[in-house]
Amino acid sequence: MPFSYHDPAHALESRRTIDGTGFGKVAIVTGCSSGVGLATTQLFLSHQFEVLGVDIAEIDYEKIDPRDQERFHFHRGNLAKEGECDEVVRICVAKFGHKIDVLANVAGIMDAYEAADKITDYEWERILTTNLTVPTRMIRAVLPFMKAKQYGSIINVASKAAVSGAAAGVAYTTSKHGLLGVTKHTAWRFHEEGIRCNAVLPGSIDTNIFSSVDKEHFDEDTFSRLQPIWELHNPAGQKPQTTAGEVASVILFLASDQARGINGVSLPIDRAWGVI
């Protein structure tokens, strides 16, 4: 049967057939206001998911297709705040019903390339909380609903830095290594309950993540030692070749039933940088 948006004035233009990838499914996307999070939100909505998006920054609703806005709910909040992850899930359930099919843990921040001899306690806590503690809390919050349905897909956005010591500072590197541990443990622990957990490992992407860098504490010495490795992937002066949309497409695949046999993987999206 046809699926039709509620816009009689544009009934012919806005009519779509049911998309089995996302129709009737609910997804939570963190970091939804920009970059990979925004691209994932837009792509999920285009495949007829109902999406609860959360971000610390406001979202520009002009970037959401008007035909999709009825199936989108935005919550502005700081997920690092105690209890906020549980609150996001409560809001999602109140809005879309007692099921959560997909969690895309996209939100993340970059460090200033500090090595272990330069990292401050504040910066360590800031990076680890956002990049590791928050995704783990989100997983904890959605698991009861996924276990109840014996179904769910969790996708964690990690990084090349999750499998390398030469891609970022010590805090970011540690946070993304840790996120792979969470991914693998969750995948195995709940695989018999119909729940999958995978990670994507993007290389350099054309997003605004570097706006989160604490420039006051930028470690020039460490960056100079890592720069030759970076330039094998992204030559100086060139924009990153990988787009947010490409990463979002992989997240959508891992969220879909087409990937139901894939669980516990760490999938690079870096044009072979990961083989180094």
XYZ file of N, CA and C in Angstrom:
828
model
N 0.840 -1.185 0.000
C 0.000 0.000 0.000
C 0.878 1.239 0.000
N 0.441 2.368 -0.572
C 1.293 3.554 -0.621
C 1.382 4.235 0.727
N 2.533 4.833 0.966
C 2.718 5.646 2.161
C 2.604 7.095 1.741
N 1.782 7.895 2.415
C 1.568 9.269 1.998
C 1.771 10.216 3.164
N 2.557 11.277 2.952
C 2.707 12.312 3.955
C 1.417 13.124 4.038
N 1.198 13.726 5.191
C -0.051 14.449 5.427
C 0.049 15.878 4.897
N 0.046 16.017 3.604
C 0.119 17.324 2.970
C -0.747 17.290 1.722
N -2.053 17.467 1.872
C -2.969 17.329 0.736
C -2.619 18.236 -0.429
N -2.038 19.401 -0.158
C -1.733 20.334 -1.231
C -0.648 19.813 -2.152
N 0.146 18.875 -1.632
C 1.220 18.318 -2.445
C 1.139 16.792 -2.437
N -0.055 16.289 -2.525
C -0.263 14.851 -2.363
C 0.495 14.042 -3.400
N 0.453 14.484 -4.654
C 1.108 13.705 -5.696
C 2.621 13.766 -5.559
N 3.163 14.958 -5.204
C 4.606 15.107 -5.128
C 5.175 14.416 -3.896
N 4.380 14.367 -2.815
C 4.932 13.893 -1.556
C 4.643 12.425 -1.283
N 3.908 11.771 -2.166
C 3.580 10.371 -1.914
C 4.810 9.490 -2.090
N 4.981 8.563 -1.187
C 6.093 7.618 -1.263
C 5.563 6.223 -0.962
N 6.180 5.240 -1.548
C 5.837 3.874 -1.177
C 6.507 3.548 0.151
N 5.990 2.531 0.814
C 6.570 2.135 2.102
C 7.994 1.644 1.891
N 8.892 2.143 2.721
C 10.298 1.739 2.693
C 10.525 0.753 3.840
N 10.752 -0.499 3.505
C 10.904 -1.533 4.524
C 12.129 -1.370 5.391
N 13.074 -0.550 4.970
C 14.274 -0.346 5.778
C 13.938 0.302 7.109
N 13.059 1.315 7.065
C 12.810 2.051 8.292
C 11.373 2.219 8.703
N 10.434 1.883 7.834
C 9.025 2.098 8.154
C 8.639 1.310 9.398
N 8.037 2.014 10.361
C 7.608 1.371 11.599
C 8.716 1.194 12.623
N 9.923 1.712 12.334
C 11.046 1.559 13.262
C 11.402 2.900 13.888
N 11.952 2.826 15.099
C 12.322 4.012 15.861
C 13.829 4.012 16.073
N 14.440 5.174 15.814
C 15.887 5.313 15.991
C 16.200 6.535 16.839
N 17.243 6.418 17.639
C 17.811 7.558 18.353
C 19.157 7.866 17.722
N 19.369 9.136 17.410
C 20.647 9.571 16.832
C 21.207 10.680 17.713
N 22.408 10.475 18.260
C 23.052 11.525 19.042
C 23.936 12.365 18.118
N 24.125 13.617 18.501
C 24.919 14.514 17.665
C 24.237 14.846 16.356
N 22.916 15.026 16.400
C 22.104 15.087 15.183
C 22.117 16.435 14.478
N 22.715 17.461 15.080
C 22.596 18.801 14.515
C 23.611 19.124 13.433
N 24.646 18.314 13.296
C 25.675 18.617 12.312
C 26.448 17.355 11.942
N 27.239 17.466 10.886
C 28.163 16.408 10.506
C 27.510 15.069 10.251
N 28.152 14.025 10.740
C 27.668 12.663 10.522
C 26.315 12.454 11.194
N 26.108 13.072 12.353
C 24.826 12.927 13.039
C 23.673 13.493 12.240
N 23.872 14.660 11.652
C 22.837 15.264 10.810
C 22.604 14.426 9.558
N 23.681 14.000 8.915
C 23.538 13.177 7.710
C 22.816 11.876 8.012
N 23.102 11.283 9.181
C 22.432 10.044 9.579
C 20.956 10.291 9.836
N 20.651 11.382 10.515
C 19.255 11.745 10.775
C 18.494 11.923 9.475
N 19.053 12.676 8.553
C 18.397 12.924 7.263
C 18.187 11.620 6.492
N 19.198 10.759 6.499
C 19.102 9.507 5.752
C 18.090 8.560 6.385
N 18.104 8.453 7.708
C 17.124 7.602 8.387
C 15.705 8.085 8.098
N 15.495 9.387 8.181
C 14.166 9.929 7.919
C 13.735 9.667 6.482
N 14.666 9.759 5.543
C 14.324 9.509 4.137
C 13.911 8.065 3.904
N 14.330 7.167 4.813
C 13.926 5.763 4.744
C 12.792 5.460 5.717
N 12.124 6.517 6.189
C 10.881 6.424 6.949
C 11.028 5.930 8.380
N 12.218 6.013 8.952
C 12.361 5.820 10.392
C 11.661 6.962 11.125
N 11.201 6.694 12.322
C 10.875 7.734 13.283
C 12.151 7.987 14.073
N 12.540 9.252 14.175
C 13.856 9.563 14.728
C 13.742 10.552 15.888
N 14.375 10.174 16.998
C 14.598 11.100 18.100
C 16.049 11.542 17.990
N 16.248 12.818 17.690
C 17.594 13.362 17.579
C 17.940 14.191 18.785
N 19.182 14.068 19.245
C 19.618 14.827 20.411
C 20.964 15.467 20.115
N 21.125 16.692 20.591
C 22.390 17.404 20.409
C 22.487 18.507 21.445
N 23.706 18.885 21.766
C 23.913 20.001 22.693
C 23.672 21.334 21.995
N 23.740 21.323 20.654
C 23.487 22.529 19.863
C 22.109 22.448 19.222
N 21.528 23.585 18.946
C 20.218 23.644 18.296
C 20.318 23.089 16.880
N 19.221 22.536 16.379
C 19.191 22.027 15.013
C 18.514 23.039 14.101
N 18.972 23.084 12.866
C 18.357 23.923 11.848
C 17.291 23.095 11.141
N 16.033 23.373 11.436
C 14.942 22.566 10.890
C 14.838 22.681 9.375
N 15.455 23.694 8.795
C 15.447 23.801 7.337
C 16.250 22.678 6.689
N 17.085 22.007 7.489
C 17.872 20.891 6.964
C 17.113 19.565 7.039
N 15.909 19.606 7.600
C 15.053 18.422 7.664
C 13.952 18.564 6.632
N 13.827 17.606 5.749
C 12.791 17.633 4.714
C 11.424 17.843 5.380
N 10.648 18.820 4.908
C 9.331 19.061 5.514
C 8.460 17.820 5.564
N 8.598 16.926 4.594
C 7.787 15.705 4.587
C 8.186 14.743 5.699
N 9.394 14.953 6.264
C 9.893 14.049 7.303
C 9.696 14.588 8.712
N 9.306 15.836 8.846
C 9.330 16.471 10.161
C 8.321 15.881 11.139
N 7.238 15.276 10.633
C 6.276 14.639 11.544
C 6.878 13.426 12.238
N 7.891 12.841 11.619
C 8.518 11.657 12.197
C 9.834 11.973 12.897
N 10.067 13.257 13.132
C 11.312 13.677 13.782
C 11.002 14.468 15.036
N 11.698 14.127 16.120
C 11.582 14.901 17.354
C 12.987 15.248 17.823
N 13.209 16.534 18.060
C 14.533 16.995 18.497
C 14.520 17.325 19.971
N 15.574 16.882 20.663
C 15.760 17.234 22.067
C 17.136 17.864 22.218
N 17.153 19.073 22.724
C 18.434 19.725 22.980
C 18.857 19.449 24.414
N 20.018 18.834 24.556
C 20.478 18.516 25.893
C 21.935 18.127 25.910
N 22.534 18.193 27.075
C 23.928 17.814 27.275
C 23.963 16.389 27.817
N 24.322 15.442 26.969
C 24.289 14.036 27.364
C 25.304 13.707 28.456
N 26.273 14.584 28.663
C 27.248 14.348 29.728
C 26.662 14.635 31.107
N 25.532 15.307 31.126
C 24.869 15.615 32.389
C 24.257 14.350 32.982
N 24.387 14.197 34.274
C 23.863 13.018 34.965
C 22.369 12.853 34.700
N 21.972 11.679 34.255
C 20.570 11.357 34.029
C 20.032 11.750 32.667
N 20.831 12.489 31.856
C 20.314 13.004 30.591
C 20.106 11.886 29.559
N 20.949 10.878 29.567
C 20.768 9.774 28.627
C 19.456 9.034 28.896
N 19.163 8.803 30.160
C 17.890 8.178 30.518
C 16.713 9.069 30.129
N 16.890 10.386 30.261
C 15.827 11.322 29.909
C 15.549 11.285 28.400
N 16.592 11.173 27.589
C 16.417 11.093 26.138
C 15.585 9.867 25.767
N 15.895 8.747 26.382
C 15.142 7.526 26.102
C 13.704 7.662 26.584
N 13.508 8.302 27.737
C 12.143 8.515 28.232
C 11.335 9.353 27.240
N 11.955 10.392 26.715
C 11.279 11.253 25.744
C 10.963 10.478 24.472
N 11.897 9.671 24.024
C 11.691 8.881 22.803
C 10.506 7.937 22.957
N 10.445 7.258 24.083
C 9.357 6.307 24.322
C 8.019 7.041 24.440
N 8.036 8.192 25.077
C 6.801 8.973 25.205
C 6.304 9.448 23.848
N 7.231 9.741 22.951
C 6.870 10.266 21.642
C 6.488 9.164 20.657
N 7.263 8.077 20.629
C 7.118 7.079 19.572
C 6.660 5.705 20.046
N 6.451 5.523 21.333
C 5.988 4.232 21.827
C 7.100 3.410 22.437
N 6.708 2.292 23.020
C 7.631 1.493 23.835
C 8.484 0.560 22.992
N 9.249 1.157 22.086
C 10.241 0.373 21.370
C 11.324 1.304 20.852
N 12.542 0.803 20.822
C 13.676 1.502 20.228
C 14.424 0.466 19.397
N 14.407 0.639 18.099
C 15.002 -0.351 17.200
C 16.473 -0.087 16.932
N 16.848 1.197 16.903
C 18.217 1.557 16.518
C 18.730 2.668 17.422
N 19.985 2.536 17.823
C 20.706 3.610 18.485
C 21.959 3.900 17.681
N 22.097 5.126 17.208
C 23.311 5.562 16.526
C 24.048 6.536 17.443
N 25.114 6.064 18.057
C 25.935 6.884 18.941
C 26.951 7.643 18.089
N 26.579 8.847 17.688
C 27.425 9.619 16.777
C 28.174 10.747 17.485
N 27.573 11.347 18.482
C 28.161 12.525 19.128
C 29.574 12.237 19.624
N 30.469 13.180 19.374
C 31.842 13.029 19.825
C 32.594 14.339 19.706
N 33.694 14.452 20.430
C 34.536 15.643 20.373
C 35.993 15.224 20.225
N 36.796 16.137 19.712
C 38.210 15.885 19.436
C 39.072 16.493 20.528
N 40.205 15.868 20.807
C 41.146 16.471 21.750
C 42.097 17.403 21.005
N 43.050 17.963 21.713
C 44.003 18.909 21.134
C 45.357 18.249 20.909
N 45.319 16.954 20.661
C 46.522 16.160 20.352
C 47.496 16.070 21.515
N 47.010 16.331 22.728
C 47.919 16.259 23.868
C 48.402 14.828 24.102
N 49.695 14.690 24.356
C 50.267 13.415 24.777
C 50.088 13.251 26.283
N 50.519 12.097 26.797
C 50.304 11.797 28.212
C 51.026 12.779 29.132
N 52.094 13.426 28.633
C 52.807 14.374 29.483
C 52.208 15.778 29.444
N 51.196 15.978 28.612
C 50.585 17.300 28.482
C 49.096 17.332 28.852
N 48.453 16.193 28.862
C 47.003 16.157 29.060
C 46.632 16.638 30.462
N 45.607 17.476 30.547
C 45.123 17.941 31.851
C 43.995 17.036 32.329
N 43.754 17.054 33.612
C 42.659 16.260 34.158
C 41.325 16.689 33.541
N 41.152 17.993 33.381
C 39.892 18.497 32.827
C 39.672 17.981 31.407
N 40.715 18.067 30.583
C 40.568 17.635 29.194
C 40.350 16.121 29.102
N 41.056 15.367 29.918
C 40.877 13.908 29.956
C 39.426 13.560 30.286
N 38.885 14.173 31.324
C 37.504 13.891 31.727
C 36.509 14.342 30.658
N 36.753 15.492 30.047
C 35.846 16.020 29.026
C 35.768 15.074 27.821
N 36.903 14.611 27.351
C 36.927 13.739 26.172
C 36.369 12.361 26.500
N 36.822 11.779 27.600
C 36.368 10.423 27.957
C 34.875 10.395 28.257
N 34.369 11.430 28.912
C 32.938 11.458 29.222
C 32.105 11.492 27.952
N 32.439 12.399 27.040
C 31.647 12.563 25.824
C 31.781 11.368 24.880
N 32.993 10.875 24.713
C 33.249 9.870 23.679
C 33.091 8.428 24.148
N 33.115 8.200 25.455
C 33.036 6.820 25.952
C 31.925 6.621 26.979
N 31.876 7.483 27.990
C 30.854 7.307 29.025
C 29.457 7.525 28.467
N 29.270 8.585 27.689
C 27.937 8.883 27.152
C 27.417 7.761 26.248
N 28.200 7.276 25.267
C 27.677 6.170 24.453
C 27.318 4.936 25.287
N 28.120 4.664 26.307
C 27.832 3.506 27.162
C 26.536 3.714 27.943
N 26.330 4.922 28.449
C 25.072 5.215 29.147
C 23.877 5.112 28.199
N 24.049 5.572 26.958
C 22.955 5.468 25.989
C 22.621 4.010 25.708
N 23.644 3.181 25.572
C 23.415 1.749 25.355
C 22.670 1.153 26.547
N 23.130 1.487 27.736
C 22.455 0.984 28.941
C 20.990 1.386 28.967
N 20.700 2.604 28.523
C 19.329 3.109 28.584
C 18.406 2.458 27.560
N 18.932 2.106 26.381
C 18.064 1.519 25.349
C 17.944 -0.001 25.461
N 18.889 -0.638 26.122
C 18.889 -2.108 26.153
C 17.597 -2.723 26.705
N 16.987 -2.183 27.757
C 15.746 -2.812 28.230
C 14.664 -2.893 27.148
N 14.570 -1.881 26.305
C 13.559 -1.869 25.249
C 13.926 -2.826 24.118
N 15.208 -2.919 23.801
C 15.648 -3.863 22.782
C 15.506 -5.307 23.272
N 15.831 -5.542 24.525
C 15.690 -6.886 25.082
C 14.223 -7.306 25.119
N 13.340 -6.373 25.413
C 11.910 -6.690 25.474
C 11.383 -7.139 24.121
N 11.930 -6.569 23.043
C 11.492 -6.915 21.688
C 12.369 -7.986 21.042
N 13.458 -8.350 21.749
C 14.420 -9.298 21.177
C 14.916 -8.811 19.813
N 15.157 -7.494 19.751
C 15.566 -6.898 18.481
C 16.203 -5.543 18.743
N 17.303 -5.275 18.045
C 17.905 -3.953 18.141
C 19.250 -3.906 17.452
N 19.582 -2.717 16.967
C 20.883 -2.492 16.342
C 21.495 -1.230 16.924
N 22.721 -1.360 17.402
C 23.464 -0.243 17.972
C 24.690 -0.002 17.104
N 24.878 1.241 16.703
C 26.051 1.587 15.899
C 26.810 2.679 16.621
N 28.067 2.408 16.928
C 28.931 3.374 17.590
C 29.894 3.975 16.572
N 29.985 5.290 16.543
C 30.945 5.938 15.656
C 32.263 6.079 16.411
N 33.222 5.252 16.003
C 34.557 5.287 16.603
C 35.465 6.117 15.685
N 36.594 5.575 15.272
C 37.552 6.377 14.516
C 38.739 5.503 14.140
N 39.515 5.955 13.185
C 40.823 5.359 12.931
C 41.634 5.308 14.221
N 41.430 6.332 15.088
C 42.155 6.398 16.354
C 41.785 5.262 17.299
N 40.721 4.515 16.985
C 40.341 3.367 17.816
C 41.268 2.186 17.631
N 42.045 2.202 16.570
C 42.936 1.068 16.276
C 44.360 1.528 15.980
N 44.650 2.784 16.298
C 45.973 3.342 16.025
C 46.386 4.251 17.167
N 47.692 4.337 17.380
C 48.212 5.279 18.358
C 48.772 6.528 17.718
N 48.554 6.673 16.407
C 49.184 7.773 15.671
C 48.169 8.610 14.916
N 46.956 8.730 15.460
C 45.915 9.469 14.756
C 45.330 10.616 15.560
N 45.631 10.708 16.843
C 45.050 11.761 17.694
C 45.845 11.833 18.984
N 45.347 12.642 19.926
C 45.980 12.718 21.233
C 45.617 11.531 22.103
N 46.194 11.494 23.306
C 46.025 10.327 24.166
C 44.584 10.179 24.647
N 43.876 11.270 24.891
C 42.507 11.169 25.408
C 41.554 10.655 24.338
N 41.595 11.246 23.165
C 40.721 10.801 22.075
C 41.030 9.362 21.703
N 42.316 9.036 21.602
C 42.723 7.680 21.253
C 42.190 6.676 22.264
N 42.334 7.000 23.541
C 41.850 6.107 24.594
C 40.338 5.971 24.548
N 39.643 7.077 24.326
C 38.180 7.023 24.309
C 37.663 6.141 23.182
N 38.296 6.199 22.030
C 37.826 5.413 20.889
C 38.269 3.960 20.992
N 39.433 3.692 21.557
C 39.793 2.301 21.862
C 38.784 1.693 22.834
N 38.426 2.475 23.840
C 37.450 1.993 24.814
C 36.096 1.732 24.200
N 35.701 2.573 23.247
C 34.400 2.390 22.605
C 34.350 1.084 21.816
N 35.475 0.662 21.275
C 35.496 -0.647 20.608
C 35.305 -1.770 21.621
N 35.858 -1.597 22.811
C 35.635 -2.600 23.852
C 34.170 -2.702 24.221
N 33.510 -1.561 24.356
C 32.072 -1.553 24.639
C 31.302 -2.226 23.510
N 31.691 -1.927 22.284
C 31.029 -2.507 21.112
C 31.130 -4.023 21.118
N 32.322 -4.530 21.302
C 32.538 -5.980 21.253
C 31.838 -6.693 22.406
N 31.944 -6.119 23.588
C 31.306 -6.756 24.746
C 29.789 -6.792 24.579
N 29.217 -5.680 24.150
C 27.761 -5.606 23.969
C 27.303 -6.580 22.895
N 28.063 -6.669 21.807
C 27.701 -7.576 20.715
C 27.626 -9.023 21.196
N 28.637 -9.432 21.942
C 28.657 -10.837 22.373
C 27.654 -11.100 23.500
N 27.587 -10.184 24.446
C 26.719 -10.400 25.604
C 25.249 -10.514 25.215
N 24.819 -9.768 24.191
C 23.389 -9.719 23.872
C 23.058 -10.314 22.501
N 24.000 -11.055 21.917
C 23.728 -11.576 20.571
C 22.608 -12.617 20.568
N 22.418 -13.303 21.681
C 21.349 -14.295 21.740
C 19.984 -13.662 22.003
N 19.978 -12.360 22.203
C 18.719 -11.650 22.462
C 18.332 -10.753 21.280
N 18.890 -11.058 20.116
C 18.506 -10.345 18.907
C 19.075 -8.951 18.781
N 20.107 -8.653 19.567
C 20.679 -7.307 19.579
C 22.071 -7.336 18.950
N 22.287 -6.418 18.021
C 23.591 -6.303 17.372
C 24.250 -4.986 17.781
N 25.567 -4.989 17.849
C 26.323 -3.779 18.168
C 27.577 -3.754 17.307
N 27.688 -2.738 16.475
C 28.830 -2.600 15.574
C 29.406 -1.202 15.680
N 30.605 -1.033 15.149
C 31.254 0.276 15.145
C 31.727 0.612 13.746
N 31.692 1.897 13.419
C 32.305 2.378 12.188
C 33.530 3.205 12.572
N 34.549 3.127 11.744
C 35.820 3.784 12.030
C 36.170 4.739 10.886
N 35.587 5.927 10.893
C 35.911 6.873 9.833
C 37.329 7.407 9.960
N 37.905 7.737 8.822
C 39.134 8.510 8.827
C 38.775 9.977 8.909
N 39.521 10.796 8.223
C 39.238 12.230 8.217
C 37.956 12.492 7.428
N 37.048 13.274 8.023
C 35.759 13.574 7.397
C 35.601 15.097 7.332
N 34.874 15.538 6.344
C 34.605 16.969 6.186
C 33.449 17.369 7.105
N 33.754 17.500 8.411
C 32.747 17.904 9.400
C 33.347 18.988 10.288
N 32.604 19.368 11.320
C 33.060 20.449 12.210
C 33.640 19.938 13.520
N 34.091 18.667 13.568
C 34.549 18.113 14.846
C 35.738 18.892 15.407
N 36.556 19.479 14.532
C 37.731 20.180 15.045
C 37.368 21.491 15.739
N 36.099 21.905 15.607
C 35.661 23.089 16.354
C 35.613 22.803 17.851
N 35.619 21.512 18.221
C 35.580 21.142 19.637
C 36.968 21.082 20.267
N 38.016 21.311 19.462
C 39.386 21.239 19.975
C 39.666 22.419 20.914
N 40.294 22.121 22.046
C 40.715 23.158 22.987
C 42.033 23.742 22.473
N 41.939 24.781 21.672
C 43.116 25.321 20.977
C 44.151 25.891 21.941
N 43.718 26.307 23.117
C 44.641 26.863 24.100
C 45.687 25.835 24.533
N 45.305 24.538 24.506
C 46.210 23.490 24.958
C 46.695 22.601 23.795
N 46.642 23.130 22.584
C 47.050 22.341 21.422
C 48.520 21.932 21.552
N 48.760 20.624 21.385
C 50.109 20.063 21.556
C 50.798 20.018 20.194
N 51.520 21.082 19.863
C 52.176 21.190 18.560
C 53.210 20.091 18.345
N 53.939 19.752 19.407
C 54.987 18.739 19.275
C 54.401 17.386 18.882
N 53.341 16.975 19.592
C 52.714 15.695 19.257
C 52.104 15.733 17.864
N 51.427 16.836 17.535
C 50.805 16.925 16.212
C 51.849 16.822 15.105
N 53.007 17.440 15.296
C 54.044 17.391 14.263
C 54.542 15.971 14.031
N 54.499 15.146 15.059
C 54.935 13.761 14.925
C 53.863 12.877 14.284
N 52.595 13.291 14.444
C 51.493 12.529 13.845
C 51.168 12.997 12.429
N 51.548 14.216 12.116
C 51.155 14.813 10.842
C 51.555 13.990 9.616
N 52.758 13.405 9.573
C 53.096 12.585 8.397
C 52.144 11.406 8.191
N 51.646 10.828 9.282
C 50.678 9.732 9.173
C 49.354 10.256 8.628
N 48.929 11.410 9.144
C 47.692 12.024 8.661
C 47.769 12.328 7.174
N 48.922 12.831 6.733
C 49.027 13.271 5.351
C 49.100 12.119 4.360
N 49.332 10.911 4.839
C 49.189 9.739 3.972
C 47.723 9.541 3.584
N 46.853 10.023 4.427
C 45.401 9.884 4.226
C 44.786 11.152 3.666
N 45.205 12.273 4.227
C 44.623 13.561 3.860
C 45.750 14.576 3.666
N 46.271 14.695 2.451
C 47.388 15.618 2.204
C 47.078 17.035 2.656
N 48.097 17.715 3.131
C 47.935 19.074 3.634
C 47.310 19.968 2.573
N 46.355 20.782 3.013
C 45.714 21.726 2.111
C 44.534 21.172 1.347
N 44.282 19.877 1.468
C 43.160 19.263 0.759
C 42.016 18.971 1.721
N 40.792 19.127 1.219
C 39.625 18.747 2.013
C 39.578 17.232 2.161
N 39.081 16.737 3.286
C 38.903 15.284 3.426
C 38.029 14.730 2.311
N 38.393 13.555 1.801
C 37.651 12.956 0.698
C 36.381 12.265 1.165
N 36.386 11.791 2.397
C 35.210 11.083 2.912
C 34.178 12.097 3.407
N 32.931 11.912 3.001
C 31.872 12.825 3.404
C 31.058 12.242 4.557
N 30.355 13.117 5.241
C 29.452 12.671 6.309
C 28.387 11.745 5.747
N 27.920 12.028 4.522
C 26.897 11.190 3.907
C 27.362 9.771 3.654
N 28.632 9.610 3.320
C 29.157 8.260 3.103
C 29.169 7.470 4.406
N 29.549 8.120 5.483
C 29.537 7.442 6.786
C 28.103 7.107 7.191
N 27.188 8.036 6.952
C 25.782 7.799 7.285
C 25.228 6.607 6.522
N 25.643 6.431 5.289
C 25.157 5.306 4.489
C 25.581 3.974 5.094
N 26.786 3.926 5.634
C 27.251 2.695 6.279
C 26.486 2.463 7.582
N 26.231 3.537 8.328
C 25.446 3.409 9.558
C 24.055 2.870 9.235
N 23.440 3.390 8.179
C 22.117 2.901 7.775
C 22.161 1.423 7.426
N 23.172 1.008 6.702
C 23.294 -0.411 6.356
C 23.401 -1.274 7.607
N 24.249 -0.867 8.546
C 24.419 -1.659 9.763
C 23.151 -1.657 10.615
N 22.360 -0.601 10.506
C 21.090 -0.538 11.249
C 20.025 -1.417 10.622
N 20.168 -1.734 9.343
C 19.121 -2.424 8.598
C 19.177 -3.936 8.781
N 18.088 -4.585 8.407
C 18.037 -6.046 8.484
C 18.947 -6.709 7.458
N 19.408 -5.952 6.468
C 20.366 -6.506 5.516
C 21.677 -6.875 6.188
N 21.940 -6.267 7.344
C 23.171 -6.537 8.082
C 22.927 -7.420 9.302
N 21.836 -8.180 9.283
C 21.474 -8.936 10.496
C 22.508 -9.988 10.883
N 23.383 -10.389 9.953
C 24.438 -11.347 10.289
C 25.731 -10.685 10.724
N 25.738 -9.364 10.804
C 26.954 -8.619 11.153
C 26.823 -8.106 12.576
N 27.729 -8.540 13.430
C 27.654 -8.189 14.844
C 29.050 -8.166 15.436
N 29.383 -7.063 16.084
C 30.677 -6.948 16.746
C 31.813 -6.503 15.846
N 31.509 -5.985 14.668
C 32.581 -5.593 13.749
C 33.000 -4.147 13.986
N 34.209 -3.837 13.533
C 34.736 -2.476 13.540
C 35.100 -2.159 12.096
N 34.239 -1.391 11.437
C 34.324 -1.230 9.988
C 34.979 0.098 9.610
N 36.179 0.055 9.016
C 36.828 1.300 8.589
C 36.100 1.939 7.413
N 36.067 3.267 7.420
C 35.563 4.047 6.291
C 36.628 5.114 6.034
N 37.712 4.711 5.394
C 38.873 5.609 5.357
C 39.722 5.477 4.101
N 39.160 4.862 3.049
C 39.890 4.745 1.789
C 41.260 4.087 1.984
N 41.281 3.026 2.779
C 42.448 2.146 3.005
C 43.486 2.716 3.965
N 43.206 3.874 4.580
C 44.137 4.392 5.602
C 44.299 3.396 6.753
N 43.239 2.671 7.028
C 43.259 1.736 8.150
C 44.200 0.562 7.979
N 44.696 0.330 6.764
C 45.626 -0.810 6.581
C 47.035 -0.457 7.009
N 47.285 0.837 7.252
C 48.635 1.247 7.651
C 48.872 0.926 9.113
